[in-house]
Short mmCIF file of C-alpha atoms in Angstrom, two decimals:
data_model
loop_
_atom_site.label_atom_id
_atom_site.label_comp_id
_atom_site.label_asym_id
_atom_site.label_seq_id
_atom_site.Cartn_x
_atom_site.Cartn_y
_atom_site.Cartn_z
CA MET V 584 72.09 74.89 29.72
CA ASP V 585 73.96 73.74 26.65
CA PHE V 586 71.30 71.80 24.75
CA ASP V 587 72.18 69.07 22.27
CA LEU V 588 69.12 69.87 20.16
CA VAL V 589 66.52 72.62 20.06
CA VAL V 590 63.29 72.23 18.10
CA LYS V 591 61.88 75.64 17.18
CA ASN V 592 58.73 76.99 15.51
CA GLY V 593 56.65 73.89 16.14
CA ILE V 594 53.15 73.46 17.56
CA LEU V 595 53.47 70.95 20.37
CA VAL V 596 50.64 68.45 20.87
CA THR V 597 50.15 66.29 23.95
CA ALA V 598 47.43 63.86 24.98
CA SER V 599 45.56 66.68 26.71
CA GLU V 600 46.11 69.83 24.65
CA VAL V 601 47.59 71.67 21.73
CA LEU V 602 50.14 74.02 23.27
CA PRO V 603 50.45 77.69 22.19
CA GLU V 604 52.62 78.49 19.21
CA GLY V 605 56.12 79.76 19.85
CA LEU V 606 57.24 77.16 22.39
CA GLU V 607 60.56 75.41 21.89
CA LEU V 608 61.91 72.06 22.99
CA GLY V 609 65.33 71.81 24.57
CA ILE V 610 66.82 68.32 24.43
CA LYS V 611 69.82 67.10 26.40
CA ASP V 612 71.29 63.59 26.69
CA GLY V 613 68.40 62.06 24.81
CA LYS V 614 65.68 63.53 27.02
CA ILE V 615 63.41 66.54 26.92
CA ALA V 616 65.09 68.97 29.29
CA CYS V 617 62.66 71.85 29.04
CA ILE V 618 59.85 73.53 27.14
CA GLY V 619 60.28 77.28 26.85
CA THR V 620 60.83 80.28 24.64
CA SER V 621 64.02 81.75 23.22
CA LEU V 622 66.07 78.83 24.47
CA PRO V 623 69.84 79.43 24.47
CA THR V 624 71.97 77.66 21.89
CA SER V 625 75.69 77.23 21.36
CA SER V 626 77.96 76.28 18.50
CA THR V 627 77.36 72.60 19.30
CA THR V 628 73.56 72.81 19.49
CA LYS V 629 71.68 71.32 16.59
CA ILE V 630 68.58 73.27 15.61
CA ILE V 631 65.52 71.94 13.81
CA ASP V 632 63.07 74.51 12.47
CA ALA V 633 59.63 72.90 12.38
CA GLU V 634 58.39 75.80 10.21
CA GLY V 635 55.02 75.96 11.96
CA ALA V 636 54.33 72.22 11.74
CA TYR V 637 52.87 70.08 14.48
CA VAL V 638 55.21 68.18 16.78
CA THR V 639 53.81 65.06 18.43
CA PRO V 640 55.35 62.31 20.59
CA GLY V 641 56.97 59.42 18.73
CA GLY V 642 54.53 56.63 17.97
CA ILE V 643 54.25 53.53 20.13
CA ASP V 644 53.03 50.47 18.24
CA SER V 645 52.15 48.06 21.00
CA HIS V 646 50.97 45.16 18.83
CA VAL V 647 53.47 43.95 16.23
CA HIS V 648 54.68 40.51 15.16
CA LEU V 649 58.35 40.37 14.17
CA ALA V 650 60.65 37.41 13.58
CA GLN V 651 58.02 34.86 14.52
CA LYS V 652 58.49 31.18 13.69
CA ASN V 653 55.02 30.87 12.20
CA SER V 654 55.76 33.68 9.74
CA PRO V 655 59.06 32.80 8.02
CA THR V 656 58.52 35.31 5.19
CA GLY V 657 57.55 38.18 7.49
CA ASP V 658 59.63 41.08 8.76
CA ASN V 659 62.49 40.49 11.13
CA TRP V 660 63.62 42.96 13.79
CA GLU V 661 65.87 44.88 11.41
CA THR V 662 63.37 45.37 8.60
CA GLY V 663 60.34 45.82 10.85
CA THR V 664 61.89 48.53 13.01
CA ARG V 665 63.40 50.23 9.97
CA SER V 666 59.88 50.47 8.59
CA ALA V 667 58.64 51.73 11.97
CA ILE V 668 60.88 54.78 12.15
CA ALA V 669 60.12 55.69 8.54
CA GLY V 670 56.49 56.00 9.63
CA GLY V 671 57.06 57.90 12.87
CA THR V 672 57.05 54.99 15.32
CA THR V 673 59.86 55.10 17.88
CA THR V 674 58.83 52.17 20.12
CA VAL V 675 57.40 48.77 19.26
CA ILE V 676 56.29 45.93 21.53
CA ALA V 677 56.35 42.53 19.84
CA PHE V 678 55.55 38.96 20.83
CA ALA V 679 57.72 36.20 22.23
CA SER V 680 55.46 33.28 21.39
CA GLN V 681 55.20 30.13 23.48
CA GLN V 682 54.42 26.91 21.62
CA LYS V 683 52.04 24.30 23.06
CA ALA V 684 54.98 21.97 23.78
CA ASP V 685 56.96 24.62 25.67
CA THR V 686 56.86 23.98 29.41
CA SER V 687 58.96 27.03 30.34
CA LEU V 688 59.10 30.64 29.15
CA TYR V 689 62.82 31.09 29.77
CA PRO V 690 63.97 29.38 26.53
CA VAL V 691 61.24 31.23 24.63
CA LEU V 692 62.61 34.55 25.88
CA GLU V 693 66.24 33.62 25.26
CA ASP V 694 65.49 32.67 21.67
CA TYR V 695 63.59 35.89 21.03
CA GLN V 696 66.25 38.04 22.65
CA GLU V 697 68.86 36.55 20.34
CA LYS V 698 66.80 37.56 17.33
CA SER V 699 66.41 41.17 18.41
CA VAL V 700 69.68 42.16 20.09
CA ASN V 701 71.61 44.79 18.10
CA GLN V 702 69.09 44.53 15.26
CA THR V 703 66.65 47.35 15.92
CA TYR V 704 66.31 50.90 14.63
CA CYS V 705 63.85 51.87 17.38
CA ASP V 706 63.30 51.04 21.04
CA TYR V 707 61.43 47.85 21.78
CA GLY V 708 59.86 45.53 24.32
CA PHE V 709 58.24 42.11 24.48
CA HIS V 710 54.88 40.61 25.33
CA PHE V 711 54.52 36.88 25.92
CA ILE V 712 52.00 34.82 23.98
CA LEU V 713 50.81 32.09 26.33
CA THR V 714 49.58 28.84 24.80
CA ASN V 715 50.53 26.42 27.60
CA PRO V 716 49.95 28.26 30.89
CA THR V 717 51.17 25.64 33.33
CA PRO V 718 50.79 26.27 37.07
CA GLU V 719 54.58 26.49 37.30
CA ILE V 720 54.72 29.24 34.67
CA LEU V 721 51.98 31.27 36.31
CA ARG V 722 53.24 30.76 39.85
CA ASP V 723 57.03 30.75 39.46
CA GLU V 724 58.08 32.22 36.11
CA LEU V 725 55.81 35.18 35.37
CA PRO V 726 56.71 37.01 38.63
CA VAL V 727 60.43 36.66 37.90
CA LEU V 728 60.13 37.67 34.26
CA ALA V 729 58.02 40.70 35.16
CA GLU V 730 60.49 41.87 37.80
CA ARG V 731 63.78 40.94 36.14
CA GLU V 732 63.01 41.43 32.45
CA GLY V 733 60.21 43.99 32.62
CA ILE V 734 57.83 41.85 30.56
CA THR V 735 54.55 42.92 32.07
CA SER V 736 51.97 41.84 29.50
CA VAL V 737 50.71 38.62 27.97
CA LYS V 738 48.48 37.77 25.02
CA LEU V 739 45.95 34.95 24.87
CA TYR V 740 43.98 33.42 22.00
CA MET V 741 40.43 32.13 22.04
CA THR V 742 40.84 30.72 18.52
CA TYR V 743 43.46 29.01 16.27
CA GLU V 744 43.87 25.31 16.99
CA LEU V 745 47.54 25.53 17.93
CA MET V 746 47.12 28.54 20.23
CA LYS V 747 43.63 28.65 21.71
CA LEU V 748 42.96 28.43 25.43
CA ASN V 749 39.78 27.30 27.10
CA ASP V 750 37.85 29.55 29.46
CA ARG V 751 39.31 28.00 32.59
CA GLU V 752 42.86 28.61 31.33
CA VAL V 753 41.95 32.21 30.54
CA LEU V 754 40.60 32.65 34.05
CA ARG V 755 43.74 31.25 35.65
CA ILE V 756 45.87 33.69 33.68
CA LEU V 757 43.62 36.63 34.52
CA PHE V 758 43.92 35.90 38.24
CA ALA V 759 47.70 35.51 38.00
CA CYS V 760 48.22 38.67 35.96
CA LYS V 761 45.98 40.73 38.21
CA GLN V 762 48.16 39.83 41.20
CA LEU V 763 51.31 40.88 39.30
CA GLY V 764 49.91 44.10 37.82
CA MET V 765 50.34 42.71 34.32
CA THR V 766 48.24 43.62 31.28
CA THR V 767 46.28 40.73 29.74
CA MET V 768 45.57 41.01 26.01
CA ILE V 769 43.10 38.68 24.32
CA HIS V 770 42.18 37.74 20.75
CA ALA V 771 38.43 37.23 21.01
CA GLU V 772 36.79 35.09 18.32
CA SER V 773 34.65 31.99 18.80
CA HIS V 774 36.77 29.04 17.65
CA ASP V 775 33.89 26.57 17.43
CA MET V 776 31.72 28.90 15.35
CA ILE V 777 34.57 29.53 12.92
CA SER V 778 35.60 25.86 12.68
CA MET V 779 32.06 24.74 11.84
CA ILE V 780 31.66 27.42 9.14
CA ILE V 781 35.02 26.57 7.58
CA GLU V 782 34.05 22.90 7.37
CA GLY V 783 30.84 23.83 5.57
CA LEU V 784 32.54 26.23 3.18
CA GLU V 785 35.15 23.65 2.22
CA ARG V 786 32.52 20.93 1.84
CA ASN V 787 30.70 23.23 -0.60
CA LYS V 788 33.96 24.11 -2.39
CA ASN V 789 33.76 27.78 -1.39
CA THR V 790 37.49 28.24 -0.82
CA ASP V 791 38.49 31.49 -2.58
CA PRO V 792 40.23 34.06 -0.34
CA TYR V 793 37.01 36.05 0.01
CA PHE V 794 35.41 33.24 1.98
CA HIS V 795 37.85 33.97 4.79
CA ALA V 796 35.58 36.90 5.64
CA VAL V 797 32.53 34.64 5.46
CA ALA V 798 34.19 32.09 7.74
CA ARG V 799 34.75 34.59 10.56
CA PRO V 800 31.48 36.56 10.84
CA ARG V 801 30.99 39.43 13.24
CA ILE V 802 28.93 37.26 15.56
CA ALA V 803 32.01 35.12 16.27
CA GLU V 804 33.80 38.22 17.52
CA ASP V 805 30.70 39.52 19.29
CA GLU V 806 30.15 36.32 21.30
CA ALA V 807 33.79 35.85 22.22
CA SER V 808 34.21 39.48 23.26
CA TYR V 809 31.21 39.24 25.57
CA ARG V 810 32.57 35.99 27.00
CA ALA V 811 36.04 37.47 27.49
CA ILE V 812 34.56 40.45 29.34
CA SER V 813 32.55 38.09 31.53
CA LEU V 814 35.69 36.15 32.44
CA ALA V 815 37.52 39.37 33.29
CA GLU V 816 34.56 40.53 35.38
CA LEU V 817 34.54 37.29 37.36
CA ALA V 818 38.30 37.60 37.96
CA ASP V 819 38.03 41.35 38.68
CA ALA V 820 41.00 41.76 36.33
CA PRO V 821 41.91 44.38 33.70
CA MET V 822 41.82 43.20 30.10
CA LEU V 823 42.57 44.58 26.64
CA ILE V 824 40.62 43.09 23.74
CA VAL V 825 42.87 43.42 20.70
CA HIS V 826 42.15 44.29 17.06
CA MET V 827 38.42 44.83 17.44
CA SER V 828 36.43 45.14 14.22
CA SER V 829 32.75 44.73 15.13
CA ASP V 830 30.32 47.41 16.30
CA VAL V 831 28.44 44.91 18.47
CA ALA V 832 31.64 43.68 20.09
CA ILE V 833 32.72 47.23 20.86
CA SER V 834 29.24 47.92 22.29
CA HIS V 835 29.98 45.17 24.82
CA VAL V 836 33.14 47.08 25.75
CA ARG V 837 31.21 50.36 26.06
CA ASP V 838 28.69 48.68 28.35
CA ALA V 839 31.49 47.26 30.50
CA GLN V 840 33.22 50.64 30.71
CA THR V 841 29.93 52.27 31.69
CA ARG V 842 29.80 49.84 34.60
CA LEU V 843 33.39 50.90 35.47
CA LEU V 844 34.94 47.58 34.53
CA PRO V 845 38.62 47.90 33.53
CA ILE V 846 38.07 46.72 29.95
CA HIS V 847 40.29 48.30 27.32
CA ALA V 848 39.89 48.04 23.56
CA GLU V 849 42.24 48.23 20.59
CA THR V 850 41.62 48.57 16.88
CA CYS V 851 43.83 48.75 13.80
CA PRO V 852 44.05 50.83 10.60
CA HIS V 853 42.74 48.11 8.30
CA TYR V 854 39.44 47.97 10.20
CA LEU V 855 39.00 51.71 9.77
CA PHE V 856 39.96 52.10 6.12
CA LEU V 857 39.36 48.79 4.30
CA LEU V 858 36.32 46.61 3.52
CA SER V 859 35.99 42.93 2.64
CA GLU V 860 35.70 43.81 -1.07
CA LYS V 861 39.50 43.93 -0.99
CA ILE V 862 39.60 40.20 -0.26
CA LYS V 863 37.88 39.50 -3.61
CA GLY V 864 41.13 40.50 -5.30
CA GLU V 865 41.56 41.80 -8.82
CA PRO V 866 39.13 40.79 -11.59
CA HIS V 867 41.91 38.94 -13.39
CA ASP V 868 43.37 37.40 -10.21
CA HIS V 869 40.96 36.57 -7.40
CA PHE V 870 43.73 34.98 -5.36
CA SER V 871 45.35 38.42 -4.97
CA GLY V 872 42.71 38.99 -2.30
CA ALA V 873 44.99 36.87 -0.10
CA LYS V 874 46.95 40.07 0.52
CA HIS V 875 44.06 41.27 2.67
CA VAL V 876 43.46 38.13 4.73
CA CYS V 877 43.68 38.88 8.46
CA SER V 878 41.78 37.89 11.59
CA PRO V 879 39.30 39.17 12.51
CA PRO V 880 38.62 39.76 8.82
CA LEU V 881 37.83 43.00 7.06
CA ARG V 882 34.13 43.72 7.46
CA HIS V 883 31.52 44.06 4.74
CA ASP V 884 29.75 47.40 5.21
CA VAL V 885 30.96 50.99 5.41
CA LYS V 886 28.65 51.29 8.42
CA ASP V 887 31.07 49.03 10.27
CA LEU V 888 33.90 51.47 9.57
CA ASP V 889 31.80 54.45 10.66
CA ALA V 890 30.88 52.75 13.93
CA LEU V 891 34.52 52.12 14.75
CA TRP V 892 35.42 55.72 13.94
CA GLN V 893 32.74 56.82 16.37
CA SER V 894 34.38 54.68 19.05
CA ILE V 895 37.75 56.19 18.15
CA ALA V 896 36.34 59.67 18.77
CA ASN V 897 34.27 58.96 21.88
CA GLY V 898 37.06 57.33 23.87
CA THR V 899 35.95 53.70 23.81
CA PHE V 900 39.18 52.58 22.14
CA THR V 901 42.26 52.81 24.33
CA THR V 902 44.97 52.02 21.79
CA PHE V 903 45.47 52.01 18.03
CA SER V 904 48.01 49.46 16.83
CA SER V 905 49.07 48.03 13.50
CA ASP V 906 48.93 44.30 14.34
CA HIS V 907 51.80 44.15 11.86
CA ALA V 908 51.81 40.42 11.08
CA PRO V 909 52.75 40.16 7.43
CA SER V 910 53.76 37.40 5.08
CA LYS V 911 55.06 38.01 1.59
CA TYR V 912 52.42 37.59 -1.08
CA ASP V 913 54.33 36.22 -4.04
CA HIS V 914 56.29 33.60 -2.13
CA PRO V 915 55.66 29.85 -1.77
CA GLY V 916 56.13 30.13 2.00
CA GLY V 917 53.93 33.21 2.33
CA LYS V 918 50.40 33.94 1.20
CA ARG V 919 50.90 31.45 -1.66
CA LEU V 920 50.53 28.67 0.88
CA GLY V 921 46.83 29.22 0.25
CA MET V 922 47.16 27.94 -3.32
CA VAL V 923 47.13 24.14 -3.05
CA ASP V 924 47.58 22.18 -6.28
CA GLY V 925 46.26 25.15 -8.21
CA ILE V 926 43.15 25.48 -6.04
CA PRO V 927 42.76 28.42 -3.63
CA ARG V 928 42.29 27.38 0.01
CA PHE V 929 41.56 30.40 2.16
CA SER V 930 42.06 28.40 5.36
CA LYS V 931 45.72 27.82 4.43
CA ILE V 932 46.52 31.51 3.79
CA PRO V 933 48.74 32.98 6.54
CA ASN V 934 46.80 35.63 8.45
CA GLY V 935 48.08 39.15 8.81
CA LEU V 936 48.87 42.42 7.06
CA PRO V 937 51.82 44.81 6.99
CA GLY V 938 51.06 48.17 8.61
CA ILE V 939 53.80 49.26 10.99
CA GLU V 940 54.92 52.08 8.68
CA THR V 941 51.52 53.44 7.65
CA ARG V 942 49.71 53.34 11.02
CA VAL V 943 50.60 56.80 12.37
CA ALA V 944 50.11 58.77 9.16
CA LEU V 945 46.74 57.13 8.45
CA LEU V 946 45.40 58.25 11.82
CA PHE V 947 47.02 61.69 11.77
CA GLY V 948 45.42 62.29 8.37
CA GLU V 949 41.97 62.20 9.98
CA THR V 950 42.71 65.07 12.42
CA PRO V 951 42.15 68.84 11.97
CA ALA V 952 45.82 69.04 10.98
CA CYS V 953 44.87 67.50 7.64
CA ARG V 954 41.12 67.99 7.29
CA PRO V 955 38.66 70.84 7.80
CA ALA V 956 37.49 70.79 11.41
CA GLU V 957 33.99 69.73 10.47
CA GLU V 958 35.36 66.70 8.56
CA ALA V 959 37.95 65.57 11.10
CA ARG V 960 37.24 62.24 12.74
CA LEU V 961 39.26 62.88 15.90
CA SER V 962 41.07 65.71 17.65
CA LEU V 963 44.84 66.13 17.76
CA PRO V 964 45.09 65.27 21.49
CA ARG V 965 42.97 62.18 20.85
CA PHE V 966 45.41 61.22 18.09
CA VAL V 967 48.28 61.45 20.58
CA GLN V 968 46.38 59.34 23.12
CA LEU V 969 45.73 56.58 20.61
CA ALA V 970 49.03 56.62 18.76
CA THR V 971 51.35 56.76 21.75
CA THR V 972 50.36 57.99 25.24
CA ASN V 973 47.78 55.38 26.18
CA ALA V 974 50.03 52.53 25.08
CA ALA V 975 52.85 53.92 27.22
CA LYS V 976 50.57 54.00 30.26
CA LEU V 977 48.90 50.66 29.63
CA TYR V 978 52.19 48.83 29.11
CA GLY V 979 54.33 50.31 31.87
CA LEU V 980 56.30 52.97 29.98
CA ASP V 981 54.71 56.08 31.47
CA GLY V 982 57.28 58.60 32.69
CA LYS V 983 59.70 57.52 29.96
CA LYS V 984 57.75 57.28 26.70
CA GLY V 985 54.59 58.68 25.19
CA SER V 986 54.54 62.39 26.05
CA ILE V 987 56.20 65.72 25.41
CA ALA V 988 57.28 66.76 28.89
CA PRO V 989 60.55 67.35 30.76
CA GLY V 990 62.19 64.11 31.79
CA TYR V 991 60.66 62.00 29.04
CA ASP V 992 62.72 60.47 26.25
CA ALA V 993 62.99 62.90 23.36
CA ASP V 994 60.95 60.73 20.98
CA LEU V 995 59.21 63.01 18.50
CA ILE V 996 57.50 63.24 15.16
CA ILE V 997 57.89 66.54 13.35
CA TRP V 998 55.28 66.76 10.61
CA HIS V 999 55.30 68.89 7.47
CA PRO V 1000 53.68 72.32 7.72
CA GLY V 1001 50.33 72.80 6.00
CA ASP V 1002 49.68 70.43 3.12
CA LYS V 1003 53.33 69.97 2.16
CA GLY V 1004 53.38 66.44 3.55
CA ALA V 1005 50.43 65.05 1.58
CA THR V 1006 51.40 61.57 0.43
CA THR V 1007 49.98 58.69 -1.56
CA ILE V 1008 50.90 55.38 0.04
CA THR V 1009 52.63 53.04 -2.40
CA GLN V 1010 54.67 49.88 -2.01
CA SER V 1011 57.62 51.63 -3.67
CA ASN V 1012 57.84 54.03 -0.71
CA MET V 1013 57.73 51.37 2.01
CA HIS V 1014 60.73 50.24 4.05
CA HIS V 1015 59.45 46.84 5.19
CA ASP V 1016 60.58 43.52 3.70
CA ILE V 1017 57.14 42.66 2.35
CA ASP V 1018 56.14 42.77 -1.31
CA TYR V 1019 52.94 44.78 -0.94
CA THR V 1020 51.02 47.25 1.23
CA PRO V 1021 47.28 46.79 1.78
CA PHE V 1022 46.92 50.58 1.65
CA GLU V 1023 48.23 50.95 -1.90
CA GLY V 1024 46.91 54.21 -3.38
CA VAL V 1025 45.45 55.56 -0.14
CA GLN V 1026 46.13 59.28 0.25
CA VAL V 1027 47.14 60.71 3.61
CA GLY V 1028 47.28 64.39 4.49
CA ASN V 1029 50.78 64.31 6.00
CA TRP V 1030 53.79 62.10 6.54
CA PRO V 1031 56.52 62.39 9.20
CA ARG V 1032 59.15 64.84 8.05
CA TYR V 1033 61.48 63.85 10.89
CA THR V 1034 61.39 60.97 13.36
CA ILE V 1035 63.50 61.63 16.45
CA LEU V 1036 64.47 58.85 18.86
CA ARG V 1037 66.07 59.85 22.16
CA GLY V 1038 67.17 63.16 20.67
CA GLU V 1039 68.63 61.72 17.47
CA VAL V 1040 67.07 62.16 14.04
CA VAL V 1041 66.56 58.64 12.69
CA TRP V 1042 64.25 59.49 9.77
CA ASP V 1043 64.52 62.50 7.49
CA GLN V 1044 62.05 62.31 4.64
CA GLU V 1045 64.43 64.08 2.27
CA LYS V 1046 67.31 61.74 3.11
CA GLY V 1047 65.44 58.60 4.15
CA ILE V 1048 66.64 56.37 6.99
CA VAL V 1049 69.45 58.16 8.81
CA GLY V 1050 69.37 56.14 12.04
CA GLN V 1051 71.56 53.12 12.61
CA LYS V 1052 70.65 49.49 13.13
CA GLY V 1053 71.40 48.69 16.75
CA PHE V 1054 70.52 52.16 18.07
CA GLY V 1055 67.25 50.81 19.46
CA GLN V 1056 67.25 49.88 23.14
CA TYR V 1057 65.38 47.14 24.97
CA LEU V 1058 62.77 48.57 27.34
CA LYS V 1059 62.33 47.00 30.75
CA ARG V 1060 58.74 47.94 31.52
CA GLY V 1061 56.95 48.54 34.79
CA LYS V 1062 53.41 47.61 35.76
CA GLY V 1063 50.67 48.79 33.45
CA GLN V 1064 48.00 51.25 34.49
CA VAL V 1065 44.25 50.79 34.44
CA LEU V 1066 43.07 53.57 32.11
CA VAL V 1067 39.34 52.93 32.18
CA GLY V 1068 37.13 51.77 35.00
CA LYS V 1069 38.62 50.24 38.11
CA THR V 1070 39.16 46.96 39.90
CA GLY V 1071 37.19 46.05 43.01
CA ASN V 1072 33.91 45.51 41.19
CA VAL V 1073 31.43 42.79 42.07
CA PRO V 1074 29.95 40.86 39.12
CA ARG V 1075 26.29 41.50 38.52
CA GLY V 1076 24.11 39.22 40.63
CA MET V 1077 26.87 38.23 43.06
CA LYS V 1078 27.15 39.26 46.68
CA PRO V 1079 30.35 41.09 47.70
CA GLU V 1080 31.51 38.21 49.88
CA GLU V 1081 30.95 35.41 47.38
CA ARG V 1082 34.47 35.33 45.90
CA GLN V 1083 36.05 34.66 49.28
CA TYR V 1084 34.22 31.32 49.48
CA TRP V 1085 36.04 29.91 46.44
CA LEU V 1086 39.24 31.92 45.98
#
């Protein structure tokens, strides 16, 4: 076979194993054609010598916000996906967001498609955010959009006044998505708890950015996560709880998984590396803490970080996403919205952090590739599961994305050998269109040397971005898989036949 590209001298890592040294990848027509030794080459074959470095599947960031109306100073599809490939991510799934007044999803999709077409450096797909789940949408539109457009996941909110759904609406969506084989994602925080605390903080003039973390305590996430799991259990439906930050909340997930419920969990880099001290800002500028305002907020104690790392290692977390939802800091339409008449108002600060570019390297830096084995927080196969493979399976991309195997898209990260890729994260090195990174000064043990998308090098750390805007392709996704537990469970205390009386 006349390969287009051969990757030699790499150590291939999949979600299940680190393959023996000496294997080569043969790539043809954008796909992995074979894994072997001494693969034949011709005068037209490009050769990449990995020089003994690890080779992992291209990252899949399944939770990013790009070109959203509620974030006018955030990244668009061009800048966000440019940043993605610079950090080793070859696929992103972003959100087409329904507004409360929208009575159909078709215009929502058309508008979002117009923003993304011919604008992306990497492959991409959409989730829907549902804020007005009418019976017509659930009955008539979701089945068509899943089949025709391959949009097989939705996100729901239990908080934010303009987006929150009540429990009955959540249940209706869970039942509808279960029938369609769609993945339901949920932002679990108790809206009423948070609203009451915010009112008290503002009444007492405690409005600096730091009080954002006080306004959204762990118990608000703990209660809502337990309630979300209970709703999913009643509906016998799979669910993914997104951006989890609390040890108690994740213990609810562990308990559900132990009972074989199909409850998946996601966390993000900022909950593993940053504490709420960051929201206090600089001594000379407390408002600079606005750069670290996100929801759920950064937690207070290093014990919180350690507990989440334990859940990373023990398999409780299914995916690891950036929740890239940034606003510029020094911009009147960005984080500066939280400065009202010279007075900081944390409740007016746009939520969200940039992280699409730093996600993969931060996690890879905690593996034995970058740390002594006794200090590593997760194995290399576990890194691959979290950074790419599980997201591909959960969101209907298995067989195409997320693995190093014949027939899969040739989406790869080739790392630097040894410690040659050690990097200090700085804003000056970022490729997003945001004026800061929350991980400024954080050191990582490696950085992608090459990012390869469908057999083409799109990032070369020596040369920078070498891919082209518009090379990214829209991904029509299939049904997601249940990766933990199973459906067919009976809620505790119910008889097996009870559902049939009211369904």
